[in-house]
XYZ file of N, CA and C in Angstrom:
519
model
N 1.121 -1.305 0.159
C 0.288 0.156 -0.178
C 0.971 1.106 0.259
N 0.454 2.553 -1.223
C 0.578 3.679 -0.938
C 0.145 4.761 0.114
N 1.476 4.666 1.181
C 1.095 6.236 1.823
C 1.542 7.158 2.482
N 1.145 7.965 2.530
C 1.620 9.707 2.566
C 1.563 10.391 4.251
N 2.118 10.986 4.954
C 1.668 10.851 6.311
C 1.727 13.086 6.329
N 0.380 13.249 6.714
C 0.692 15.388 6.379
C 0.521 14.983 7.833
N 2.139 16.399 8.249
C 1.935 16.675 9.680
C 1.627 18.070 9.834
N 0.438 18.161 10.942
C -0.539 19.546 11.035
C 0.377 19.826 12.158
N 1.299 21.195 12.290
C 2.043 22.018 13.605
C 2.131 22.901 12.843
N 1.953 24.089 13.794
C 3.603 25.541 13.963
C 4.378 25.273 14.511
N 4.243 24.596 15.901
C 5.402 24.346 16.667
C 5.856 23.459 16.252
N 5.372 22.530 14.787
C 6.895 21.599 14.133
C 8.042 22.847 13.246
N 7.171 23.648 12.216
C 7.045 24.625 11.703
C 8.238 26.111 11.792
N 8.488 25.946 13.358
C 8.618 26.999 13.627
C 10.495 26.293 14.890
N 10.641 24.733 14.987
C 11.467 24.140 15.226
C 11.057 24.690 16.479
N 9.553 25.154 17.767
C 9.506 24.612 19.028
C 9.738 22.767 19.389
N 8.961 22.003 18.257
C 8.885 21.015 19.003
C 9.203 19.771 17.534
N 9.855 18.564 17.812
C 10.952 18.488 16.795
C 9.447 16.474 16.516
N 9.377 16.738 15.175
C 8.404 15.579 14.576
C 9.329 14.499 14.877
N 8.526 13.596 15.955
C 9.641 12.423 16.006
C 8.687 11.647 15.837
N 7.529 11.463 16.068
C 6.007 10.747 15.456
C 5.700 10.399 13.816
N 6.607 11.262 12.872
C 6.990 10.741 11.625
C 7.658 9.514 11.312
N 9.276 9.953 12.199
C 9.663 8.615 12.344
C 9.280 7.101 12.991
N 8.646 7.519 13.860
C 8.367 6.262 14.657
C 7.364 5.520 12.990
N 6.672 6.584 12.572
C 5.524 6.141 11.362
C 6.119 5.240 10.225
N 7.085 6.367 9.679
C 7.549 5.785 9.052
C 8.361 4.085 8.996
N 8.777 4.060 9.720
C 9.562 2.740 10.760
C 8.792 1.108 10.534
N 7.229 1.933 10.904
C 6.642 1.033 11.025
C 5.884 0.358 9.608
N 5.527 1.600 9.446
C 4.995 1.477 7.561
C 5.503 0.223 7.272
N 7.259 0.820 6.820
C 7.733 -0.003 6.330
C 8.320 -0.834 6.708
N 8.273 -0.851 7.714
C 8.769 -2.623 8.265
C 7.244 -3.430 8.131
N 6.065 -2.865 7.615
C 5.234 -4.109 7.556
C 5.011 -3.942 5.866
N 5.735 -3.583 4.883
C 5.664 -4.037 3.673
C 4.869 -2.834 3.826
N 5.163 -1.660 3.345
C 3.889 -0.551 2.539
C 4.990 0.272 2.536
N 4.937 1.275 1.756
C 5.141 1.687 1.193
C 5.235 3.814 1.257
N 6.143 4.623 1.650
C 5.265 5.823 2.712
C 5.663 6.539 1.301
N 5.478 7.149 0.218
C 5.657 8.064 -0.176
C 5.450 9.246 -0.074
N 5.313 9.535 0.277
C 5.669 11.492 1.175
C 5.398 11.982 2.461
N 5.916 13.154 3.461
C 5.569 13.331 4.541
C 5.642 14.827 4.400
N 4.930 15.627 4.561
C 4.103 16.726 4.362
C 3.968 17.385 5.547
N 4.624 18.746 5.953
C 4.447 18.982 7.687
C 4.170 20.586 6.733
N 3.070 20.843 7.775
C 2.161 21.816 6.976
C 1.840 22.635 8.001
N 1.305 24.207 7.959
C 0.841 25.382 9.087
C -0.304 24.550 10.313
N -1.346 25.420 11.320
C -2.474 25.170 11.693
C -3.403 26.096 10.761
N -4.092 26.166 9.870
C -4.709 26.562 9.553
C -5.771 25.974 8.249
N -7.145 25.561 8.354
C -8.543 25.056 8.115
C -8.060 25.209 6.957
N -7.695 26.144 5.937
C -7.382 26.668 4.232
C -6.450 25.567 4.133
N -5.302 26.079 4.922
C -3.912 25.394 4.293
C -4.034 23.316 4.657
N -5.084 23.089 5.672
C -4.787 21.675 5.913
C -5.887 20.915 4.952
N -7.244 21.701 4.690
C -8.163 21.169 3.903
C -7.422 21.432 1.917
N -6.809 21.945 1.632
C -6.129 21.841 0.372
C -4.889 21.348 0.146
N -4.125 21.356 1.254
C -3.057 20.003 1.016
C -4.115 18.477 1.049
N -5.180 18.327 1.682
C -5.419 16.878 1.825
C -6.231 16.473 0.380
N -6.404 17.695 -0.053
C -6.891 17.670 -1.652
C -6.195 17.508 -2.285
N -5.214 17.552 -2.034
C -3.661 17.776 -2.991
C -3.850 16.602 -3.567
N -3.522 15.688 -1.538
C -2.829 14.281 -1.423
C -3.625 13.295 -1.965
N -5.473 13.843 -1.403
C -6.115 12.482 -2.111
C -6.517 12.521 -4.065
N -6.053 13.865 -4.299
C -5.831 13.374 -6.143
C -4.549 12.659 -6.644
N -3.663 12.425 -6.090
C -2.584 11.573 -5.495
C -2.975 10.062 -5.550
N -4.285 9.250 -4.608
C -4.789 8.796 -4.822
C -3.744 8.014 -3.848
N -3.509 7.953 -2.816
C -2.884 7.476 -1.644
C -3.320 6.136 -0.992
N -3.573 5.190 -1.335
C -4.178 3.876 0.043
C -4.168 4.451 1.389
N -3.816 5.041 2.140
C -3.423 5.697 2.787
C -3.319 6.787 3.875
N -3.655 7.600 4.137
C -3.944 9.311 4.597
C -3.085 8.643 5.774
N -2.434 9.524 6.784
C -2.319 9.460 8.362
C -1.713 10.816 8.597
N -2.515 11.433 9.079
C -2.719 13.050 9.871
C -2.046 12.548 11.149
N -0.656 13.263 11.594
C -0.190 13.860 12.780
C -0.369 14.886 13.282
N -0.943 15.487 14.895
C -0.827 16.639 15.103
C -2.086 17.324 14.951
N -2.270 18.714 16.143
C -3.076 20.222 15.538
C -4.799 19.168 16.211
N -4.834 18.447 17.034
C -5.836 17.346 17.618
C -6.305 18.154 19.352
N -6.486 19.552 19.622
C -6.487 19.418 20.948
C -7.532 20.937 21.145
N -7.737 21.244 22.262
C -8.621 22.197 22.997
C -8.201 23.940 22.275
N -6.905 23.977 22.146
C -6.088 25.155 21.617
C -6.466 25.102 20.456
N -6.775 26.867 20.844
C -7.593 28.024 19.246
C -6.611 27.426 17.786
N -5.245 27.600 18.512
C -4.556 26.781 16.754
C -4.834 25.765 16.307
N -5.550 24.185 17.348
C -5.738 23.168 16.335
C -6.472 23.230 15.274
N -6.233 23.701 14.307
C -7.145 23.327 13.440
C -7.001 22.022 12.515
N -7.178 21.279 13.521
C -7.183 20.010 11.901
C -8.076 18.752 11.935
N -9.102 18.811 12.622
C -10.512 18.686 12.315
C -10.994 18.860 11.309
N -11.387 20.393 12.215
C -11.637 21.645 10.988
C -11.599 21.086 9.261
N -10.517 21.335 8.997
C -10.028 21.456 8.374
C -9.353 20.163 7.165
N -10.100 19.208 7.732
C -9.917 17.983 7.185
C -11.413 17.738 6.840
N -12.181 18.036 8.099
C -13.519 17.980 7.926
C -13.949 18.782 6.192
N -13.768 20.388 6.176
C -13.438 21.093 4.682
C -13.148 20.269 3.534
N -12.200 19.711 3.588
C -11.155 19.412 2.726
C -11.610 17.597 2.687
N -12.454 17.410 2.803
C -13.450 15.910 2.803
C -15.261 16.549 1.543
N -15.470 17.683 2.341
C -16.494 18.490 2.046
C -17.515 17.684 3.066
N -16.967 17.488 4.087
C -17.906 17.072 5.353
C -18.172 18.468 6.520
N -19.512 18.159 7.234
C -19.288 18.500 8.486
C -18.827 18.321 9.713
N -18.728 19.286 11.080
C -18.110 18.400 11.479
C -19.005 17.620 12.799
N -18.592 16.829 13.501
C -20.324 16.640 14.074
C -18.914 16.858 15.811
N -20.667 18.025 16.080
C -20.289 18.162 17.166
C -21.244 18.009 18.363
N -20.261 17.029 19.058
C -21.064 15.533 19.750
C -19.322 15.593 21.421
N -19.224 16.997 21.743
C -18.545 17.396 23.529
C -19.671 15.954 24.070
N -20.436 16.137 24.954
C -21.425 15.795 25.171
C -21.413 14.223 25.693
N -20.731 14.198 24.239
C -20.912 11.812 24.705
C -19.760 11.522 25.080
N -18.408 12.558 24.740
C -17.038 12.196 25.584
C -16.366 12.919 26.572
N -17.507 13.633 26.807
C -16.258 14.264 28.309
C -17.582 13.978 29.930
N -19.018 13.456 29.281
C -19.718 13.265 30.327
C -19.983 14.059 31.180
N -20.466 15.134 30.350
C -20.343 16.703 31.316
C -22.307 16.979 30.707
N -22.684 16.911 31.917
C -24.248 17.541 31.767
C -24.428 18.924 31.397
N -25.442 19.756 31.094
C -25.465 20.602 31.013
C -25.005 21.653 31.294
N -25.521 21.812 32.566
C -25.397 22.036 33.696
C -23.868 22.480 34.192
N -23.165 21.310 34.538
C -21.961 20.828 33.734
C -21.295 22.099 33.354
N -21.692 21.725 31.752
C -20.904 22.826 30.836
C -21.443 24.090 31.486
N -22.105 24.556 31.776
C -22.402 26.094 31.750
C -21.825 26.416 33.401
N -21.304 25.414 34.015
C -20.165 25.979 34.870
C -19.038 26.173 34.172
N -18.911 25.695 33.426
C -17.294 25.738 33.361
C -17.331 27.095 32.081
N -17.969 27.408 31.934
C -18.794 29.017 30.832
C -18.357 28.593 29.131
N -18.888 29.162 28.842
C -19.268 29.231 27.286
C -17.880 28.541 26.729
N -16.563 29.756 26.383
C -15.290 30.183 25.752
C -14.923 28.149 25.381
N -14.868 28.225 27.009
C -14.250 26.814 27.402
C -15.024 25.595 26.959
N -16.475 25.565 26.717
C -16.936 24.524 26.619
C -16.665 24.519 25.086
N -16.822 25.378 24.555
C -16.820 25.944 22.700
C -15.421 25.236 22.534
N -14.207 25.099 23.437
C -12.814 24.608 22.894
C -13.113 22.817 23.250
N -13.827 22.708 23.876
C -13.609 20.901 24.367
C -14.787 21.172 23.155
N -15.680 21.327 22.539
C -16.734 21.259 21.791
C -15.766 20.736 20.480
N -14.892 21.598 20.237
C -13.922 21.610 18.668
C -13.240 20.441 18.965
N -12.708 20.353 20.382
C -11.410 19.184 20.517
C -11.742 17.466 19.869
N -13.606 17.342 20.033
C -14.351 16.155 20.548
C -14.862 16.217 19.207
N -14.865 17.191 17.981
C -15.969 17.115 17.069
C -14.958 16.356 15.858
N -15.592 15.380 15.131
C -15.285 14.857 14.396
C -15.910 15.290 12.446
N -15.006 14.704 12.126
C -15.459 15.207 10.850
C -17.114 13.642 9.854
N -18.108 14.069 9.537
C -18.702 13.620 9.781
C -18.401 12.204 8.703
N -19.769 11.634 8.914
C -18.580 10.071 7.660
C -18.424 8.963 7.973
N -17.808 8.508 6.652
C -16.908 7.033 7.436
C -15.322 7.186 7.543
N -15.317 7.884 8.741
C -13.808 7.854 8.329
C -12.847 7.649 10.005
N -11.935 6.855 9.602
C -11.307 5.477 10.409
C -10.653 6.667 11.315
N -10.137 6.114 12.469
C -9.746 6.887 13.751
C -8.821 5.625 14.273
N -7.452 5.971 14.667
C -6.864 4.960 15.373
C -6.109 5.811 16.730
N -5.955 5.472 17.418
C -5.128 5.730 18.190
C -3.587 4.805 18.353
N -1.802 4.881 18.058
C -1.201 4.621 17.695
C -0.150 4.974 18.531
N -0.387 3.805 19.579
C 0.736 4.279 20.799
C 1.989 3.029 21.367
N 1.484 2.527 20.703
C 2.734 0.613 21.815
C 3.237 0.365 19.708
N 4.314 -0.136 20.697
C 5.141 -0.289 19.403
C 4.502 -0.856 18.343
N 3.814 -1.621 18.558
C 3.484 -2.834 17.379
C 1.382 -2.515 17.469
N 1.259 -1.589 18.308
C 0.394 -1.182 17.680
C -0.706 -0.788 16.377
N 0.253 -0.382 15.243
C -0.024 -0.451 14.344
C -0.269 -2.019 13.650
N -0.181 -2.541 14.051
C -0.521 -4.559 13.820
C -1.865 -4.773 14.481
N -2.247 -4.082 15.765
C -3.876 -4.618 16.149
C -4.869 -3.526 15.623
N -5.007 -2.912 13.824
C -5.688 -2.559 13.825
C -5.977 -3.698 12.773
N -7.904 -3.807 12.549
C -8.498 -4.488 11.889
C -8.632 -4.625 10.540
N -8.477 -5.691 9.507
C -8.671 -4.661 8.386
C -10.727 -4.767 8.644
N -10.590 -2.981 7.661
C -12.088 -2.342 7.784
C -12.542 -2.462 9.100
N -12.595 -2.644 9.871
C -12.887 -2.604 11.330
C -13.047 -0.977 11.876
N -14.244 -0.289 11.630
C -14.408 1.675 12.393
C -14.592 1.409 14.579
N -13.852 2.126 14.099
C -13.703 1.609 16.013
C -14.873 2.681 16.723
N -15.067 2.062 17.541
C -16.199 3.168 18.118
C -15.889 4.921 18.506
N -16.760 5.604 18.636
C -15.705 7.151 19.376
C -15.401 6.778 20.507
N -16.017 6.118 21.324
C -15.375 6.310 23.367
C -14.426 5.717 22.329
N -13.756 5.023 21.514
C -12.449 4.949 21.187
C -11.682 6.212 20.835
N -12.332 6.697 19.829
C -12.021 7.406 19.273
C -11.663 9.129 19.964
N -11.925 9.133 20.795
C -11.605 10.232 21.730
C -10.937 10.492 22.259
N -10.553 9.939 22.313
C -8.741 9.636 22.700
C -7.439 9.332 21.911
N -7.885 9.366 20.689
C -7.256 9.583 19.408
C -6.113 10.499 19.249
N -5.136 10.162 18.858
C -4.398 11.029 18.769
C -3.790 11.743 17.076
N -3.899 10.508 16.163
C -4.466 10.107 14.898
C -4.896 9.861 14.232
N -5.397 10.293 12.827
C -6.372 10.093 12.182
C -5.805 9.242 10.890
N -6.651 8.582 10.539
C -5.856 7.451 9.671
C -7.317 7.892 8.869
N -7.116 8.463 7.664
C -8.234 8.546 6.347
C -8.135 7.706 5.366
N -9.392 6.766 4.507
C -9.145 5.997 3.563
C -9.217 7.207 2.646
N -9.006 6.360 0.885
C -9.022 7.359 0.075
C -9.916 7.948 -0.431
N -10.414 8.176 -1.462
C -11.808 7.785 -1.936
C -12.914 7.186 -2.427
N -11.770 6.072 -2.307
C -12.486 4.795 -2.396
C -13.735 4.180 -1.619
N -15.309 3.951 -2.172
C -16.007 3.483 -0.773
C -16.305 2.498 -0.528
N -15.589 1.779 -1.194
C -15.374 0.658 -0.237
C -13.455 -0.170 0.587
N -14.361 0.374 1.834
C -12.789 0.263 2.628
C -12.018 -0.390 3.160
N -12.696 -1.809 2.693
C -12.009 -2.970 2.615
C -10.710 -3.384 2.821
N -10.168 -2.425 1.846
C -8.954 -2.589 1.469
C -8.033 -1.919 1.782
N -9.126 -1.037 2.677
C -7.655 -0.007 3.638
C -7.719 -0.007 4.900
N -6.121 -0.571 4.647
C -6.456 -1.068 6.555
C -4.339 -0.522 6.622
N -4.210 -0.817 8.053
C -2.845 0.201 8.185
C -1.803 -1.402 8.810
N -2.513 -2.374 8.254
C -1.475 -4.148 8.462
C -1.399 -4.354 7.438
């Protein structure tokens, strides 16, 4: 399979944070017999993420892995950029993931609640998300299985299938 990695983060581009994720993923991707065609580093910007994702999709890789930019801070635009790049809306389901009542969210304050909602909004539709931390975790991703959002809420990697609607052939192992 052909794989591309899209690394999103201003902190990478300004040298504040070293991109060790790409190194880690590249070793495992090639270890399992796949071909890593490209690693692209971009800024946290909805337009840049959207445009870059659309460009990657035109190259038709089997797997696109994104890394970075998923969090509650103002500059984390990954999910919104991916949704825009896929012409999808974000599903705002923060309450399902943080288990807070309306009253508890009210106590937090609107701006903080909006940040939490942004952190847990996912692109609509058939988007595959995996948490990859362990050395052999990439081996644990089963063919064609979409993980539940209860697991996805902790994901720090997003794996998107290419534009093929039959995702049974898109896997990470």
